[in-house]
Amino acid sequence: MATVILGAGIIGTSTAYYLCQSSDTLPFDIHLVESSTELFASASGYAAGFIARDWFSPASSALGALSFDLHRELAEKDNGFEKWGYSRSTATSLAETVDDGEEDWLGQGATRAKAAKRIADNDESTPVWLDPKNGRPEVISRGETTAQV
């Protein structure tokens, strides 16, 4: 029996994947239909491969945790670390400080390479190109709960 899945984002492709794993569905009976003429034009594309386990409202927290865990399990099972670049990640937030009149390196056209020469706050996990003069870097999640695919 043919199955038509509307939307080829993460939900549609995940649905197709799990249907293919079923002995009741033949892979050539699964049809993905995507309305967009561009790749990565909707929610899944705008997420840029970022996934989090615990960044959800209470109403969707169980689904978010399940989704994160399934991504990790698939990466471990199918060597996703090499095949599609799954990697655990650290999320950093930069809380802006009030403008103190110092030079805005980004606004002045400085390169990221020049900015990377600066020494960030004493937190080793803070990227060195995040200038603590322009805000307060804070690690908000480590690899146990955030990843990139």
mmCIF file of C-alpha atoms in Angstrom, residues 6-127:
data_model
loop_
_atom_site.group_PDB
_atom_site.id
_atom_site.type_symbol
_atom_site.label_atom_id
_atom_site.label_comp_id
_atom_site.label_asym_id
_atom_site.label_seq_id
_atom_site.Cartn_x
_atom_site.Cartn_y
_atom_site.Cartn_z
ATOM 1 C CA LEU A 6 3.477 15.667 3.193
ATOM 2 C CA GLY A 7 6.627 17.639 4.008
ATOM 3 C CA ALA A 8 10.237 16.558 3.640
ATOM 4 C CA GLY A 9 11.589 18.259 6.752
ATOM 5 C CA ILE A 10 12.792 16.411 9.797
ATOM 6 C CA ILE A 11 9.345 15.074 10.666
ATOM 7 C CA GLY A 12 8.584 13.862 7.141
ATOM 8 C CA THR A 13 11.976 12.280 6.556
ATOM 9 C CA SER A 14 11.951 10.695 10.025
ATOM 10 C CA THR A 15 8.532 9.239 9.335
ATOM 11 C CA ALA A 16 9.793 7.827 6.023
ATOM 12 C CA TYR A 17 12.871 6.383 7.743
ATOM 13 C CA TYR A 18 10.877 4.539 10.386
ATOM 14 C CA LEU A 19 8.331 3.303 7.854
ATOM 15 C CA CYS A 20 11.253 1.834 5.869
ATOM 16 C CA GLN A 21 12.333 -0.039 9.001
ATOM 17 C CA SER A 22 8.928 -1.698 9.202
ATOM 18 C CA SER A 23 8.480 -5.083 7.555
ATOM 19 C CA ASP A 24 4.935 -4.008 6.609
ATOM 20 C CA THR A 25 6.043 -1.207 4.258
ATOM 21 C CA LEU A 26 8.103 -1.485 1.094
ATOM 22 C CA PRO A 27 10.516 1.459 0.638
ATOM 23 C CA PHE A 28 9.299 2.188 -2.909
ATOM 24 C CA ASP A 29 5.748 2.576 -1.552
ATOM 25 C CA ILE A 30 6.787 5.631 0.485
ATOM 26 C CA HIS A 31 6.425 9.003 -1.235
ATOM 27 C CA LEU A 32 7.630 12.311 0.222
ATOM 28 C CA VAL A 33 5.901 15.419 -1.117
ATOM 29 C CA GLU A 34 7.551 18.772 -0.470
ATOM 30 C CA SER A 35 5.776 21.990 -1.464
ATOM 31 C CA SER A 36 8.858 24.198 -1.381
ATOM 32 C CA THR A 37 10.981 24.647 -4.476
ATOM 33 C CA GLU A 38 14.040 25.247 -2.256
ATOM 34 C CA LEU A 39 15.925 22.965 0.066
ATOM 35 C CA PHE A 40 15.997 23.923 3.756
ATOM 36 C CA ALA A 41 13.328 26.616 3.332
ATOM 37 C CA SER A 42 11.230 25.825 6.400
ATOM 38 C CA ALA A 43 11.574 25.081 10.098
ATOM 39 C CA SER A 44 13.991 22.143 9.811
ATOM 40 C CA GLY A 45 16.238 24.113 7.472
ATOM 41 C CA TYR A 46 16.245 27.209 9.651
ATOM 42 C CA ALA A 47 17.316 25.149 12.647
ATOM 43 C CA ALA A 48 20.639 24.642 10.822
ATOM 44 C CA GLY A 49 20.997 21.155 12.245
ATOM 45 C CA PHE A 50 20.909 22.303 15.876
ATOM 46 C CA ILE A 51 19.062 19.995 18.240
ATOM 47 C CA ALA A 52 18.477 20.289 21.965
ATOM 48 C CA ARG A 53 17.067 17.882 24.510
ATOM 49 C CA ASP A 54 15.768 20.247 27.155
ATOM 50 C CA TRP A 55 14.906 23.572 25.510
ATOM 51 C CA PHE A 56 11.163 23.002 25.272
ATOM 52 C CA SER A 57 8.020 24.172 26.996
ATOM 53 C CA PRO A 58 6.441 21.687 29.397
ATOM 54 C CA ALA A 59 3.824 20.757 26.780
ATOM 55 C CA SER A 60 6.443 19.509 24.287
ATOM 56 C CA SER A 61 9.347 18.573 26.574
ATOM 57 C CA ALA A 62 8.749 14.812 26.290
ATOM 58 C CA LEU A 63 8.719 15.023 22.481
ATOM 59 C CA GLY A 64 11.892 17.154 22.490
ATOM 60 C CA ALA A 65 13.729 14.700 24.730
ATOM 61 C CA LEU A 66 12.576 11.745 22.616
ATOM 62 C CA SER A 67 13.675 13.460 19.401
ATOM 63 C CA PHE A 68 17.108 14.283 20.818
ATOM 64 C CA ASP A 69 17.597 10.753 22.135
ATOM 65 C CA LEU A 70 16.568 9.212 18.791
ATOM 66 C CA HIS A 71 19.062 11.422 16.915
ATOM 67 C CA ARG A 72 21.814 10.274 19.266
ATOM 68 C CA GLU A 73 20.794 6.605 18.998
ATOM 69 C CA LEU A 74 20.698 6.747 15.190
ATOM 70 C CA ALA A 75 24.118 8.399 15.102
ATOM 71 C CA GLU A 76 25.552 5.686 17.350
ATOM 72 C CA LYS A 77 23.848 2.848 15.437
ATOM 73 C CA ASP A 78 24.642 4.069 11.899
ATOM 74 C CA ASN A 79 27.987 5.850 12.464
ATOM 75 C CA GLY A 80 26.367 9.257 12.079
ATOM 76 C CA PHE A 81 29.466 10.908 13.514
ATOM 77 C CA GLU A 82 31.201 10.202 10.189
ATOM 78 C CA LYS A 83 28.292 9.731 7.772
ATOM 79 C CA TRP A 84 26.337 12.934 8.439
ATOM 80 C CA GLY A 85 28.449 14.863 10.911
ATOM 81 C CA TYR A 86 26.489 14.321 14.099
ATOM 82 C CA SER A 87 28.392 15.901 16.962
ATOM 83 C CA ARG A 88 27.657 16.888 20.509
ATOM 84 C CA SER A 89 27.993 20.601 21.025
ATOM 85 C CA THR A 90 28.200 23.333 23.612
ATOM 86 C CA ALA A 91 25.718 26.194 23.419
ATOM 87 C CA THR A 92 26.925 29.623 24.496
ATOM 88 C CA SER A 93 24.842 32.716 25.059
ATOM 89 C CA LEU A 94 26.194 36.240 24.899
ATOM 90 C CA ALA A 95 24.291 38.662 27.098
ATOM 91 C CA GLU A 96 24.937 42.105 25.688
ATOM 92 C CA THR A 97 26.237 44.781 27.999
ATOM 93 C CA VAL A 98 25.435 48.455 27.793
ATOM 94 C CA ASP A 99 27.481 50.280 25.145
ATOM 95 C CA ASP A 100 30.488 51.703 26.936
ATOM 96 C CA GLY A 101 31.821 53.613 23.944
ATOM 97 C CA GLU A 102 34.432 51.020 23.036
ATOM 98 C CA GLU A 103 35.066 50.082 19.431
ATOM 99 C CA ASP A 104 32.577 47.711 17.826
ATOM 100 C CA TRP A 105 34.900 45.259 16.062
ATOM 101 C CA LEU A 106 32.100 43.676 14.037
ATOM 102 C CA GLY A 107 30.558 46.975 12.979
ATOM 103 C CA GLN A 108 33.965 48.319 11.977
ATOM 104 C CA GLY A 109 34.549 45.422 9.583
ATOM 105 C CA ALA A 110 37.136 43.520 11.602
ATOM 106 C CA THR A 111 37.616 39.937 10.570
ATOM 107 C CA ARG A 112 36.723 36.964 12.683
ATOM 108 C CA ALA A 113 40.377 35.921 12.508
ATOM 109 C CA LYS A 114 41.426 39.159 14.216
ATOM 110 C CA ALA A 115 38.722 38.737 16.814
ATOM 111 C CA ALA A 116 39.844 35.152 17.474
ATOM 112 C CA LYS A 117 43.204 36.445 18.697
ATOM 113 C CA ARG A 118 41.494 37.934 21.713
ATOM 114 C CA ILE A 119 41.381 35.982 24.907
ATOM 115 C CA ALA A 120 37.864 35.249 26.064
ATOM 116 C CA ASP A 121 36.666 35.036 29.613
ATOM 117 C CA ASN A 122 38.393 32.428 31.747
ATOM 118 C CA ASP A 123 35.851 29.753 30.755
ATOM 119 C CA GLU A 124 37.692 27.315 28.464
ATOM 120 C CA SER A 125 34.493 26.351 26.630
ATOM 121 C CA THR A 126 33.767 29.926 25.536
ATOM 122 C CA PRO A 127 34.871 30.512 21.933
#
